[in-house]
Coordinates of C-alpha atoms and ligand atoms in Angstrom, one line a residue:
X1109 CA -51.1 -77.9 -104.0
X1110 CA -52.0 -77.3 -107.9
X1111 CA -54.8 -75.9 -107.9
X1112 CA -57.4 -78.4 -109.5
X1113 CA -57.9 -82.0 -109.6
X1114 CA -58.7 -82.7 -113.2
X1115 CA -58.5 -80.7 -116.3
X1116 CA -62.0 -78.4 -117.5
X1117 CA -63.1 -78.6 -120.9
X1118 CA -61.3 -77.8 -122.9
X1119 CA -62.8 -75.3 -126.1
X1120 CA -62.2 -76.6 -129.8
X1121 CA -59.8 -74.5 -131.7
X1122 CA -60.1 -70.8 -130.7
X1123 CA -62.0 -69.7 -133.8
X1124 CA -60.4 -66.5 -134.0
X1125 CA -61.7 -62.5 -136.0
X1126 CA -65.1 -62.8 -133.9
X1127 CA -64.0 -64.6 -131.0
X1128 CA -66.9 -66.7 -131.3
X1129 CA -66.2 -70.2 -129.7
X1130 CA -65.7 -68.2 -126.4
X1131 CA -69.4 -67.3 -126.8
X1132 CA -72.3 -69.5 -126.7
X1133 CA -73.4 -71.3 -129.7
X1134 CA -76.9 -69.8 -130.4
X1135 CA -76.3 -71.9 -133.9
X1136 CA -79.5 -73.2 -133.8
X1137 CA -83.1 -71.7 -134.9
X1138 CA -85.2 -73.6 -132.9
X1139 CA -85.0 -77.4 -131.5
X1140 CA -87.2 -79.3 -133.7
X1141 CA -86.3 -82.7 -134.6
X1142 CA -83.4 -83.2 -131.5
X1143 CA -84.3 -86.4 -130.2
X1144 CA -84.5 -86.7 -126.2
X1145 CA -81.6 -88.6 -124.9
X1146 CA -83.7 -91.6 -123.9
X1147 CA -83.8 -91.9 -128.0
X1148 CA -80.6 -92.9 -128.5
X1149 CA -78.7 -95.7 -128.8
X1150 CA -76.4 -96.5 -125.9
X1151 CA -73.8 -97.6 -128.0
X1152 CA -73.2 -94.1 -129.3
X1153 CA -73.2 -92.5 -125.2
X1154 CA -70.3 -92.5 -122.8
X1155 CA -70.9 -94.2 -120.2
X1156 CA -70.1 -92.1 -116.9
X1157 CA -71.1 -94.7 -114.8
X1158 CA -67.7 -96.5 -115.2
X1159 CA -66.6 -93.1 -112.5
X1160 CA -69.4 -94.1 -109.9
X1161 CA -72.1 -97.2 -110.4
X1162 CA -74.7 -94.8 -109.2
X1163 CA -74.8 -92.1 -106.6
X1164 CA -74.4 -94.0 -103.7
X1165 CA -71.3 -94.4 -104.3
X1166 CA -70.9 -90.7 -105.2
X1167 CA -72.3 -89.7 -102.2
X1168 CA -70.1 -92.5 -100.5
X1169 CA -66.9 -90.3 -101.8
X1170 CA -68.8 -86.8 -100.7
X1171 CA -68.4 -87.9 -97.4
X1172 CA -65.3 -89.5 -97.2
X1173 CA -64.0 -85.7 -99.3
X1174 CA -65.9 -83.8 -96.2
X1175 CA -64.5 -86.0 -93.8
X1176 CA -60.9 -86.1 -95.3
X1177 CA -60.4 -82.3 -95.0
X1178 CA -60.3 -82.4 -91.3
X1179 CA -57.3 -83.9 -91.7
X1180 CA -55.0 -80.6 -92.7
X1181 CA -55.3 -79.4 -89.6
X1182 CA -52.4 -81.0 -87.9
X1183 CA -50.3 -80.4 -90.7
X1184 CA -50.6 -75.8 -91.0
X1185 CA -48.0 -74.4 -89.7
X1186 CA -45.5 -77.5 -88.9
X1187 CA -44.8 -78.6 -92.8
X1188 CA -41.0 -77.9 -91.9
X1189 CA -41.3 -80.0 -88.8
X1190 CA -40.2 -83.3 -90.9
X1191 CA -40.1 -84.4 -93.3
X1192 CA -42.4 -87.4 -92.1
X1193 CA -44.9 -83.9 -92.1
X1194 CA -44.2 -82.5 -95.2
X1195 CA -44.7 -86.0 -96.9
X1196 CA -47.8 -87.4 -95.5
X1197 CA -49.5 -83.5 -95.8
X1198 CA -49.0 -83.5 -99.3
X1199 CA -49.9 -87.3 -99.8
X1200 CA -53.1 -86.6 -98.3
X1201 CA -53.8 -83.2 -101.2
X1202 CA -52.6 -85.6 -103.9
X1203 CA -55.8 -88.4 -102.3
X1204 CA -58.4 -86.0 -101.7
X1205 CA -57.8 -84.2 -105.3
X1206 CA -58.6 -87.8 -106.9
X1207 CA -61.7 -88.3 -105.0
X1208 CA -62.6 -84.4 -105.2
X1209 CA -61.6 -84.6 -109.1
X1210 CA -64.4 -88.0 -109.7
X1211 CA -67.2 -86.6 -107.9
X1212 CA -66.5 -83.3 -110.0
X1213 CA -66.0 -84.3 -113.6
X1214 CA -68.9 -87.1 -112.9
X1215 CA -71.4 -84.8 -111.6
X1216 CA -70.8 -82.4 -114.7
X1217 CA -70.6 -85.4 -117.0
X1218 CA -73.9 -86.0 -116.1
X1219 CA -75.2 -82.8 -115.8
X1220 CA -73.9 -82.4 -119.8
X1221 CA -76.1 -85.3 -120.9
X1222 CA -79.2 -82.9 -120.0
X1223 CA -78.4 -79.9 -118.1
X1224 CA -82.2 -79.3 -117.7
X1225 CA -82.0 -82.6 -114.9
X1226 CA -82.1 -80.7 -112.0
X1227 CA -80.8 -83.9 -110.3
X1228 CA -77.6 -83.0 -111.5
X1229 CA -77.8 -79.0 -111.3
X1230 CA -78.3 -79.8 -107.0
X1231 CA -75.0 -82.6 -107.2
X1232 CA -73.3 -80.2 -109.2
X1233 CA -73.8 -76.9 -106.8
X1234 CA -73.2 -79.8 -104.4
X1235 CA -69.5 -80.6 -105.7
X1236 CA -69.0 -77.4 -106.3
X1237 CA -69.4 -76.2 -103.0
X1238 CA -67.5 -78.8 -102.3
X1239 CA -63.8 -78.1 -103.8
X1240 CA -64.3 -74.6 -103.5
X1241 CA -63.7 -75.6 -99.7
X1242 CA -61.5 -78.3 -100.3
X1243 CA -59.1 -75.8 -102.3
X1244 CA -59.3 -73.3 -99.5
X1245 CA -58.5 -76.2 -96.6
X1246 CA -55.4 -76.4 -98.7
X1247 CA -54.1 -72.5 -99.3
X1248 CA -51.9 -72.7 -96.4
X1249 CA -50.0 -75.0 -98.7
X1250 CA -47.7 -73.3 -101.0
X1251 CA -47.4 -69.9 -99.1
X1252 CA -46.0 -72.4 -96.1
X1253 CA -43.5 -74.2 -98.3
X1254 CA -41.9 -70.9 -99.6
X1255 CA -41.0 -70.2 -96.5
X1256 CA -38.8 -72.9 -96.3
X1257 CA -35.4 -73.4 -98.0
X1258 CA -34.3 -74.9 -100.7
X1259 CA -31.4 -76.2 -98.4
X1260 CA -33.8 -77.5 -95.5
X1261 CA -36.2 -79.5 -98.6
X1262 CA -32.7 -81.3 -100.3
X1263 CA -32.0 -83.0 -97.6
X1264 CA -36.0 -83.6 -96.0
X1265 CA -36.0 -86.2 -99.6
X1266 CA -32.3 -87.4 -98.5
X1267 CA -34.5 -88.4 -95.4
X1268 CA -37.6 -89.6 -97.1
X1269 CA -37.3 -90.6 -100.6
X1270 CA -40.3 -90.8 -101.2
X1271 CA -40.9 -87.5 -101.4
X1272 CA -38.8 -87.4 -104.1
X1273 CA -41.4 -87.3 -106.9
X1274 CA -42.0 -83.9 -105.3
X1275 CA -38.9 -82.6 -106.6
X1276 CA -40.2 -80.4 -109.9
X1277 CA -43.3 -79.8 -107.7
X1278 CA -40.5 -78.3 -104.9
X1279 CA -38.8 -76.7 -107.9
X1280 CA -40.5 -75.4 -109.8
X1281 CA -42.7 -73.1 -107.1
X1282 CA -39.6 -72.1 -105.5
X1283 CA -37.9 -71.0 -108.9
X1284 CA -40.5 -68.1 -108.4
X1285 CA -39.8 -67.2 -104.8
X1286 CA -38.1 -64.3 -105.4
X1287 CA -41.5 -62.5 -106.6
X1288 CA -43.2 -63.3 -103.9
X1289 CA -43.0 -60.9 -101.5
X1290 CA -43.5 -60.4 -97.6
X1291 CA -46.6 -62.2 -95.9
X1292 CA -48.0 -58.8 -95.2
X1293 CA -47.4 -57.4 -98.5
X1294 CA -48.7 -61.1 -100.3
X1295 CA -52.2 -60.1 -97.4
X1296 CA -52.5 -56.5 -99.5
X1297 CA -52.7 -58.7 -103.3
X1298 CA -54.7 -60.9 -101.8
X1299 CA -57.5 -58.5 -100.3
X1300 CA -56.8 -56.3 -103.6
X1301 CA -58.1 -59.8 -105.4
X1302 CA -61.9 -58.7 -106.1
X1303 CA -60.3 -55.1 -108.3
X1304 CA -57.4 -57.0 -109.8
X1305 CA -61.2 -58.9 -111.1
X1306 CA -63.2 -55.7 -112.0
X1307 CA -61.6 -54.5 -115.5
X1308 CA -62.9 -58.5 -116.9
X1309 CA -65.9 -58.5 -115.1
X1310 CA -66.8 -54.7 -116.1
X1311 CA -65.7 -56.5 -120.0
X1312 CA -68.2 -59.5 -119.6
X1313 CA -71.0 -57.8 -118.1
X1314 CA -70.9 -55.0 -121.5
X1315 CA -70.4 -58.0 -123.9
X1316 CA -72.2 -60.5 -122.4
X1317 CA -75.8 -58.4 -120.6
X1318 CA -75.9 -55.3 -122.5
X1319 CA -74.9 -55.1 -125.8
X1320 CA -76.9 -55.8 -128.5
X1321 CA -75.5 -56.5 -131.9
X1322 CA -78.2 -54.9 -133.5
X1323 CA -81.1 -56.4 -135.4
X1324 CA -81.6 -56.5 -139.9
X1325 CA -83.4 -56.9 -142.4
X1326 CA -83.0 -60.0 -144.4
X1327 CA -83.7 -60.2 -148.2
X1328 CA -87.7 -61.1 -147.8
X1329 CA -88.1 -58.1 -145.9
X1330 CA -88.0 -60.1 -142.0
X1331 CA -86.0 -58.6 -139.6
X1332 CA -83.4 -61.0 -137.9
X1333 CA -82.0 -59.7 -134.2
X1334 CA -78.1 -60.7 -134.5
X1335 CA -76.5 -62.9 -132.3
X1336 CA -73.0 -64.2 -132.7
X1337 CA -73.9 -67.6 -134.2
X1338 CA -76.1 -65.4 -137.2
X1339 CA -73.4 -62.8 -137.3
X1340 CA -71.2 -65.7 -138.9
X1341 CA -73.8 -67.0 -140.5
X1342 CA -73.9 -64.3 -142.6
X1343 CA -70.6 -63.2 -143.3
X1344 CA -69.9 -66.9 -144.6
X1345 CA -73.4 -67.0 -147.1
X1346 CA -72.7 -65.9 -149.9
X1347 CA -74.6 -62.1 -149.9
X1348 CA -72.5 -60.2 -150.1
X1349 CA -74.5 -57.0 -149.5
X1350 CA -76.2 -58.5 -146.3
X1351 CA -72.5 -59.0 -145.4
X1352 CA -71.8 -55.2 -145.7
X1353 CA -75.0 -54.7 -143.9
X1354 CA -74.7 -56.3 -141.4
X1355 CA -71.2 -55.8 -140.2
X1356 CA -72.1 -52.0 -140.1
X1357 CA -74.6 -52.8 -138.0
X1358 CA -72.5 -54.7 -135.3
X1359 CA -69.9 -52.3 -135.6
X1360 CA -72.0 -49.0 -135.4
X1361 CA -73.0 -51.4 -132.3
X1362 CA -70.0 -51.9 -130.7
X1363 CA -69.0 -47.8 -131.4
X1364 CA -72.0 -46.6 -128.7
X1365 CA -69.1 -48.4 -125.5
X1366 CA -66.0 -47.1 -128.0
X1367 CA -65.0 -45.0 -124.6
X1368 CA -66.3 -48.1 -121.9
X1369 CA -64.2 -50.6 -124.0
X1370 CA -60.8 -48.2 -124.4
X1371 CA -61.3 -47.3 -120.4
X1372 CA -62.4 -51.3 -119.5
X1373 CA -59.4 -52.5 -121.5
X1374 CA -57.0 -49.6 -120.6
X1375 CA -57.4 -50.7 -117.3
X1376 CA -56.8 -54.4 -117.8
X1377 CA -53.2 -53.1 -118.9
X1378 CA -52.8 -51.3 -115.9
X1379 CA -53.8 -53.7 -113.3
X1380 CA -51.0 -55.9 -115.2
X1381 CA -48.1 -53.2 -114.6
X1382 CA -49.2 -52.4 -110.8
X1383 CA -48.9 -56.2 -110.8
X1384 CA -45.2 -56.1 -113.0
X1385 CA -44.1 -53.4 -110.8
X1386 CA -44.9 -55.2 -107.4
X1387 CA -44.1 -58.7 -108.2
X1388 CA -40.7 -56.7 -109.0
X1389 CA -40.6 -58.1 -113.1
X1390 CA -39.3 -55.8 -115.5
X1391 CA -41.9 -56.1 -118.4
X1392 CA -45.8 -57.7 -117.8
X1393 CA -44.8 -60.8 -120.6
X1394 CA -41.2 -61.7 -118.9
X1395 CA -43.8 -61.7 -115.5
X1396 CA -46.4 -64.3 -117.8
X1397 CA -44.3 -65.9 -119.5
X1398 CA -42.7 -66.6 -116.1
X1399 CA -46.0 -69.4 -114.7
X1400 CA -44.3 -71.8 -117.5
X1401 CA -41.1 -71.1 -117.6
X1402 CA -41.3 -70.5 -121.1
X1403 CA -37.9 -68.1 -122.3
X1404 CA -39.4 -64.3 -124.0
X1405 CA -37.2 -66.1 -126.6
X1406 CA -39.9 -67.7 -127.7
X1407 CA -42.7 -65.4 -128.1
X1408 CA -40.0 -62.5 -129.8
X1409 CA -39.0 -65.4 -132.1
X1410 CA -42.9 -65.9 -133.3
X1411 CA -43.2 -62.7 -134.2
X1412 CA -40.1 -62.1 -135.4
X1413 CA -40.2 -64.8 -137.6
X1414 CA -43.7 -64.1 -139.1
X1415 CA -43.4 -60.9 -139.8
X1416 CA -40.8 -61.5 -142.0
X1417 CA -43.0 -64.1 -143.7
X1418 CA -45.8 -62.3 -144.3
X1419 CA -45.9 -62.8 -148.1
X1420 CA -48.1 -65.9 -148.2
X1421 CA -50.6 -64.7 -146.2
X1422 CA -50.7 -61.7 -148.7
X1423 CA -51.0 -63.6 -151.8
X1424 CA -54.2 -65.7 -149.3
X1425 CA -55.6 -62.1 -149.2
X1426 CA -54.9 -61.2 -153.2
X1427 CA -56.3 -65.3 -154.3
X1428 CA -59.5 -64.0 -152.6
X1429 CA -59.9 -60.8 -154.1
X1430 CA -59.6 -62.3 -157.8
X1431 CA -61.8 -65.0 -157.1
X1432 CA -64.2 -62.9 -155.2
X1433 CA -63.8 -61.1 -158.6
X1434 CA -64.5 -57.6 -156.5
X1435 CA -62.0 -54.2 -157.2
X1436 CA -62.3 -53.8 -153.3
X1437 CA -61.8 -56.9 -150.8
X1438 CA -63.4 -55.9 -147.3
X1439 CA -62.9 -57.3 -144.0
X1440 CA -66.3 -58.3 -144.1
X1441 CA -66.0 -60.6 -147.4
X1442 CA -63.2 -62.7 -145.2
X1443 CA -65.1 -65.4 -144.1
X1444 CA -67.1 -66.2 -147.3
X1445 CA -65.8 -69.4 -148.6
X1446 CA -63.9 -69.5 -152.3
X1447 CA -65.7 -73.1 -153.3
X1448 CA -68.2 -73.3 -155.2
X1449 CA -71.6 -75.7 -153.1
X1450 CA -70.2 -78.3 -152.1
X1451 CA -71.5 -81.1 -149.3
X1452 CA -69.7 -84.2 -148.5
X1453 CA -72.6 -86.0 -145.5
X1454 CA -70.1 -88.5 -143.9
X1455 CA -72.1 -91.5 -141.0
X1456 CA -70.4 -91.7 -137.3
X1457 CA -69.8 -95.4 -139.0
X1458 CA -67.8 -93.7 -141.8
X1459 CA -66.2 -90.6 -139.6
X1460 CA -64.5 -93.2 -137.0
X1461 CA -63.2 -95.3 -140.1
X1462 CA -61.9 -92.5 -142.2
X1463 CA -60.0 -91.5 -138.4
X1464 CA -58.3 -95.2 -138.1
X1465 CA -57.4 -95.2 -141.8
X1466 CA -56.1 -91.3 -141.8
X1467 CA -54.1 -92.3 -138.7
X1468 CA -51.9 -94.8 -139.7
X1469 CA -49.2 -93.1 -138.9
X1470 CA -49.9 -92.8 -136.0
X1471 CA -48.6 -96.4 -135.6
X1472 CA -50.6 -100.1 -134.0
X1473 CA -50.5 -98.9 -130.5
X1474 CA -52.3 -95.8 -131.1
X1475 CA -54.2 -96.9 -133.2
X1476 CA -55.8 -100.0 -130.8
X1477 CA -55.9 -97.7 -128.3
X1478 CA -57.6 -94.8 -130.1
X1479 CA -60.7 -98.1 -131.3
X1480 CA -60.5 -99.4 -128.0
X1481 CA -61.6 -95.8 -126.9
X1482 CA -64.4 -95.6 -129.1
X1483 CA -65.2 -98.7 -128.2
X1484 CA -65.6 -98.1 -124.4
X1485 CA -67.6 -95.5 -124.0
X1486 CA -65.4 -92.7 -124.4
X1487 CA -67.8 -91.0 -126.7
X1488 CA -71.1 -89.3 -126.6
X1489 CA -71.5 -89.2 -130.2
X1490 CA -75.1 -86.8 -130.8
X1491 CA -76.7 -84.4 -130.2
X1492 CA -80.1 -84.6 -127.8
X1493 CA -82.6 -81.8 -126.3
X1494 CA -80.2 -80.3 -123.0
X1495 CA -76.7 -81.7 -123.7
X1496 CA -73.9 -79.1 -124.0
X1497 CA -72.8 -77.9 -126.9
X1498 CA -69.4 -77.8 -128.6
X1499 CA -67.2 -80.4 -127.8
X1500 CA -64.4 -81.0 -125.8
X1501 CA -62.2 -83.7 -123.8
X1502 CA -62.6 -83.8 -119.8
X1503 CA -61.9 -86.6 -117.0
X1504 CA -60.2 -87.6 -114.2
X1505 CA -56.9 -89.1 -113.1
X1506 CA -58.2 -92.6 -112.0
X1507 CA -61.2 -92.3 -115.5
X1508 CA -61.0 -93.0 -118.5
X1509 CA -61.4 -89.6 -120.8
X1510 CA -64.7 -88.6 -121.9
X1511 CA -65.1 -86.9 -125.3
X1512 CA -68.4 -85.0 -126.1
X1513 CA -69.5 -84.7 -129.4
X1514 CA -72.7 -82.8 -131.3
X1515 CA -71.7 -85.1 -134.1
X1516 CA -73.8 -83.4 -137.0
X1517 CA -71.9 -86.0 -140.5
X1518 CA -69.7 -82.7 -141.4
X1519 CA -66.7 -82.7 -142.9
X1520 CA -65.7 -80.2 -139.2
X1521 CA -67.4 -83.2 -137.3
X1522 CA -64.7 -85.2 -138.5
X1523 CA -62.3 -83.7 -137.7
X1524 CA -63.6 -82.6 -133.9
X1525 CA -63.8 -86.2 -133.7
X1526 CA -59.6 -86.7 -134.4
X1527 CA -59.3 -83.5 -132.3
X1528 CA -61.2 -84.7 -129.3
X1529 CA -59.8 -88.4 -128.8
X1530 CA -56.3 -86.6 -129.5
X1531 CA -56.7 -84.9 -126.1
X1532 CA -58.5 -87.9 -125.1
X1533 CA -55.0 -90.3 -125.9
X1534 CA -53.4 -87.4 -124.3
X1535 CA -54.6 -87.9 -121.4
X1536 CA -55.2 -92.1 -121.0
X1537 CA -51.1 -92.3 -121.6
X1538 CA -49.9 -89.7 -119.1
X1539 CA -52.8 -90.4 -116.1
X1540 CA -50.7 -94.6 -117.1
X1541 CA -47.0 -92.6 -116.7
X1542 CA -47.3 -90.0 -114.2
X1543 CA -48.3 -89.2 -110.6
X1544 CA -51.3 -87.4 -109.7
X1545 CA -49.8 -84.0 -109.5
X1546 CA -48.1 -83.7 -113.2
X1547 CA -50.9 -85.6 -114.4
X1548 CA -52.3 -82.7 -115.9
X1549 CA -50.9 -80.5 -119.3
X1550 CA -50.0 -76.8 -119.1
X1551 CA -52.1 -75.1 -122.0
X1552 CA -48.3 -74.6 -123.7
X1553 CA -49.0 -78.2 -124.9
X1554 CA -52.4 -79.5 -124.8
X1555 CA -52.5 -78.3 -127.6
X1556 CA -50.4 -80.0 -129.5
X1557 CA -51.6 -83.8 -129.0
X1558 CA -55.1 -82.9 -130.6
X1559 CA -53.7 -80.5 -133.5
X1560 CA -51.3 -82.9 -134.5
X1561 CA -54.3 -86.0 -135.1
X1562 CA -56.0 -83.0 -137.4
X1563 CA -52.8 -82.3 -139.6
X1564 CA -52.0 -86.1 -140.2
X1565 CA -55.6 -87.0 -140.8
X1566 CA -55.6 -83.9 -143.6
X1567 CA -53.1 -85.5 -145.2
X1568 CA -54.3 -88.8 -145.7
X1569 CA -58.0 -86.9 -147.1
X1570 CA -56.1 -84.5 -149.3
X1571 CA -54.2 -87.7 -150.8
X1572 CA -57.3 -89.7 -151.3
X1573 CA -60.0 -86.3 -152.2
X1574 CA -62.7 -88.2 -155.1
X1575 CA -63.2 -84.9 -156.9
X1576 CA -62.0 -81.6 -157.3
X1577 CA -64.4 -80.0 -155.4
X1578 CA -63.9 -82.2 -152.5
X1579 CA -60.1 -81.0 -152.2
X1580 CA -61.0 -77.5 -152.8
X1581 CA -62.9 -78.0 -150.1
X1582 CA -60.3 -79.5 -147.7
X1583 CA -57.3 -77.0 -149.3
X1584 CA -59.9 -74.2 -147.5
X1585 CA -60.7 -76.0 -144.8
X1586 CA -56.5 -76.3 -144.0
X1587 CA -56.0 -72.5 -145.1
X1588 CA -58.2 -71.3 -143.1
X1589 CA -57.5 -72.9 -140.2
X1590 CA -53.8 -72.1 -140.3
X1591 CA -54.6 -68.6 -140.9
X1592 CA -56.5 -68.4 -138.2
X1593 CA -55.0 -71.0 -135.3
X1594 CA -51.7 -69.5 -135.9
X1595 CA -51.2 -66.3 -138.4
X1596 CA -54.0 -64.5 -136.6
X1597 CA -53.0 -65.9 -133.2
X1598 CA -49.7 -64.2 -134.0
X1599 CA -51.6 -61.0 -135.3
X1600 CA -53.5 -60.8 -131.7
X1601 CA -49.9 -61.5 -129.8
X1602 CA -48.7 -58.7 -131.8
X1603 CA -50.6 -56.4 -131.3
X1604 CA -51.3 -57.3 -127.2
X1605 CA -47.3 -56.5 -126.2
X1606 CA -47.4 -53.4 -128.5
X1607 CA -49.9 -51.9 -126.3
X1608 CA -48.2 -53.6 -123.0
X1609 CA -45.0 -51.6 -123.9
X1610 CA -46.6 -48.9 -124.4
X1611 CA -48.1 -48.5 -121.5
X1612 CA -45.1 -49.5 -119.6
X1613 CA -43.0 -47.0 -121.2
X1614 CA -45.1 -44.0 -120.0
X1615 CA -47.9 -44.2 -123.1
X1616 CA -50.8 -43.1 -122.5
X1617 CA -54.0 -44.8 -124.2
X1618 CA -57.1 -44.4 -125.8
X1619 CA -59.8 -45.1 -128.1
X1620 CA -57.6 -43.4 -130.5
X1621 CA -54.6 -45.3 -130.1
X1622 CA -56.0 -48.6 -129.4
X1623 CA -57.7 -48.3 -133.1
X1624 CA -54.8 -46.9 -134.2
X1625 CA -52.2 -49.7 -133.5
X1626 CA -55.1 -52.6 -134.2
X1627 CA -55.3 -51.2 -137.7
X1628 CA -51.5 -50.9 -138.5
X1629 CA -51.1 -54.7 -137.2
X1630 CA -54.5 -55.9 -138.7
X1631 CA -53.3 -54.4 -142.2
X1632 CA -49.7 -54.9 -142.0
X1633 CA -51.1 -59.4 -141.7
X1634 CA -53.5 -58.6 -144.5
X1635 CA -51.3 -56.9 -147.1
X1636 CA -52.3 -54.1 -149.6
X1637 CA -55.0 -55.9 -150.9
X1638 CA -57.5 -56.1 -148.2
X1639 CA -59.2 -52.8 -147.2
X1640 CA -59.7 -52.3 -143.6
X1641 CA -63.1 -51.0 -143.1
X1642 CA -63.8 -47.8 -141.2
X1643 CA -65.2 -49.7 -138.3
X1644 CA -63.3 -52.4 -138.4
X1645 CA -60.4 -51.7 -135.6
X1646 CA -62.2 -52.1 -132.7
X1647 CA -61.9 -55.6 -131.9
X1648 CA -58.4 -55.0 -130.1
X1649 CA -60.4 -53.7 -126.9
X1650 CA -63.1 -56.6 -127.1
X1651 CA -61.9 -60.2 -127.6
X1652 CA -62.1 -61.8 -124.2
X1653 CA -59.0 -63.5 -124.7
X1654 CA -57.1 -60.2 -123.8
X1655 CA -57.7 -60.3 -120.5
X1656 CA -56.2 -63.6 -119.4
X1657 CA -53.2 -61.2 -120.8
X1658 CA -50.4 -63.1 -123.6
X1659 CA -52.5 -66.0 -123.8
X1660 CA -53.3 -66.4 -127.3
X1661 CA -49.6 -67.1 -128.5
X1662 CA -49.6 -70.3 -126.9
X1663 CA -52.0 -71.6 -129.5
X1664 CA -49.7 -70.3 -132.4
X1665 CA -46.5 -72.0 -130.6
X1666 CA -49.0 -75.2 -130.5
X1667 CA -49.9 -74.9 -133.9
X1668 CA -46.6 -74.5 -135.1
X1669 CA -45.2 -77.6 -133.1
X1670 CA -48.6 -80.1 -133.8
X1671 CA -47.4 -79.3 -137.5
X1672 CA -43.9 -79.6 -136.7
X1673 CA -44.4 -83.3 -135.6
X1674 CA -47.1 -84.4 -137.1
X1675 CA -44.9 -83.7 -140.8
X1676 CA -41.6 -85.6 -139.2
X1677 CA -44.4 -89.0 -138.0
X1678 CA -46.0 -88.5 -141.7
X1679 CA -42.1 -88.8 -142.9
X1680 CA -41.9 -92.3 -141.7
X1681 CA -39.3 -91.3 -139.6
X1682 CA -39.6 -94.1 -136.2
X1683 CA -37.7 -91.7 -134.1
X1684 CA -39.9 -89.2 -134.3
X1685 CA -42.5 -91.2 -133.4
X1686 CA -41.4 -93.0 -130.8
X1687 CA -40.3 -89.4 -129.0
X1688 CA -43.9 -88.2 -130.1
X1689 CA -45.4 -91.4 -128.0
X1690 CA -43.2 -90.7 -124.8
X1691 CA -44.4 -86.9 -125.2
X1692 CA -48.4 -88.5 -125.3
X1693 CA -46.9 -89.5 -121.9
X1694 CA -45.7 -86.9 -120.2
X1695 CA -48.3 -84.3 -118.1
X1696 CA -46.3 -81.4 -116.4
X1697 CA -43.3 -83.3 -114.3
X1698 CA -41.3 -81.2 -116.7
X1699 CA -41.3 -77.8 -118.2
X1700 CA -43.1 -77.6 -121.6
X1701 CA -40.3 -76.0 -123.5
X1702 CA -38.5 -79.6 -122.4
X1703 CA -41.6 -81.7 -123.0
X1704 CA -41.6 -80.4 -126.7
X1705 CA -37.5 -80.0 -127.1
X1706 CA -38.2 -84.3 -125.6
X1707 CA -40.5 -84.3 -128.1
X1708 CA -38.4 -83.0 -130.7
X1709 CA -39.1 -79.4 -131.3
X1710 CA -37.5 -76.0 -130.4
X1711 CA -40.1 -73.8 -130.0
X1712 CA -37.0 -71.1 -129.4
X1713 CA -36.3 -71.6 -132.6
X1714 CA -37.5 -70.2 -135.6
X1715 CA -38.2 -73.9 -137.5
X1716 CA -41.4 -74.9 -136.3
X1717 CA -42.9 -71.7 -137.1
X1718 CA -41.1 -71.5 -140.8
X1719 CA -42.7 -75.1 -141.6
X1720 CA -45.8 -73.5 -140.9
X1721 CA -46.0 -70.8 -142.7
X1722 CA -44.5 -72.7 -145.8
X1723 CA -46.9 -75.4 -145.0
X1724 CA -49.1 -72.8 -145.5
X1725 CA -47.6 -71.0 -149.1
X1726 CA -47.9 -74.3 -150.3
X1727 CA -51.4 -74.9 -149.4
X1728 CA -52.2 -71.5 -151.4
X1729 CA -50.7 -72.5 -154.0
X1730 CA -52.1 -75.3 -154.0
X1731 CA -55.3 -73.7 -154.4
X1732 CA -54.6 -71.5 -156.6
X1733 CA -53.8 -74.0 -159.1
X1734 CA -56.9 -75.8 -158.6
X1735 CA -59.0 -72.7 -158.8
X1736 CA -57.4 -71.2 -162.6
X1737 CA -57.1 -75.5 -163.8
X1738 CA -60.9 -75.8 -163.6
Ligands
ZN1095 ZN1 -58.5 -79.1 -128.6

């Protein structure tokens, strides 16, 4: 059955050039002033107790799952015996999946309230082990189903109409059947699994254990050991000399690993080519997209359309150069803000009000449910000692959604609430409408509900900005978001495609090859006004997501889809809103491209991408006008 019965915490928007959010954010220098959890009022905490009143109820479910696993024994080897056997096995898998999800999510939500609490560390450890046993116990189902032909399954569904709900599941599985090998061959591939993981493991060791970013000395003479968080703060800071030094230091630190990085990334590409060949696909891109049945034209169209429309991005870079007043704009000048210090603080109360006002175009029902969620223990608002960092939305099929925040009264927190609650309502609606096996969302569609909220809220904030400075801050926030979540991800996708194709066509990989390929594409996207520093071309070899093979393009496609949907909704198109609400209530009962098509977005064509680029261009123009008028 499906791999997991619940969705994993989602990283917030992937921010980009320095893949920072994939790394632990080490922004807070100390823990001074952070309250203990018990000092925070209950109304600002999520209610995990809605899942299990107390540990004894959790323990009872734990026992139930544990004893339920033996139930699989009678089905193994007999799924093709009769429709009843098949149906009962799938139903067992679903019901155990629901319990497994609840046990797991409860333990880790409780742990994230305060990661120092050993009783929840223990619960987490126990359910992780049982979850692995659950996966293992049901691991026979898919391989066994694949030995049956669709005709037989079809006749089972006729005999037993209750099996009909599994139709899409069966069809989706059978679709890839021609790429499944004989059981002996599959056995050999399964044995190679640890080897297939090696490139990523080595990269993680370099990135998280051995590699150190280096130290710099700040203007007061204090030595600072760089972390990703501190590096980012320096790059965002106005001290240009400090930015230059920090950038040099970090690039030098990577140079010491450069040959290892090239070999590791090269091995990752070779691993992919091996799997592509043994599974008889024409390319690694084709194999990867086939998992979600995404047509290749989605990928090609994304890259072609962006390549034909790079002018607005070049203009943004030129504007930066002009406003900053530099003769030469370097890579380390890309993160500093163009807007003078302007900081508006929003209390949580104000934030809720503004988000609700901003999201009005989504209609009464959506707002009602949104507000109900805010007032019903969905959100854990404030930071406390030991609490999980960042923000995410999580939950199970039978629970309400849970949103973790570390609210800090900034504009960023305002958008985070809209974003994560977008995920929350998406889960809330699809849990109501979909059967268990389709309640999750694919990566391809998951970010649409969250990003659409941000776009609609942004429109409201831009319209209601109270000063020129506020408007500029918002415009820059928006431009950077599109740059980071859309353009940069397309650039990454183009690089990925180039290096995979190069290897497929018999090309050799090397440090020089990776650096030159990355430099050329980076320069092409950013245009003639950016000078790429001598060592600022190594990113292609050190981005975690590239080890997940053709993953990042989905950030760009879902961003473009969300933009298009938000525009239609903002235009007051009633049908568009209706289709969007249906989209929100859909999990994975259809292929992602079809789900989006039903919502009114054809991601196989250029329109969503073109609309996003047009919006970007308009925002840059508006920013230019405002800056000139200052
Ligand atoms: Zn998200």
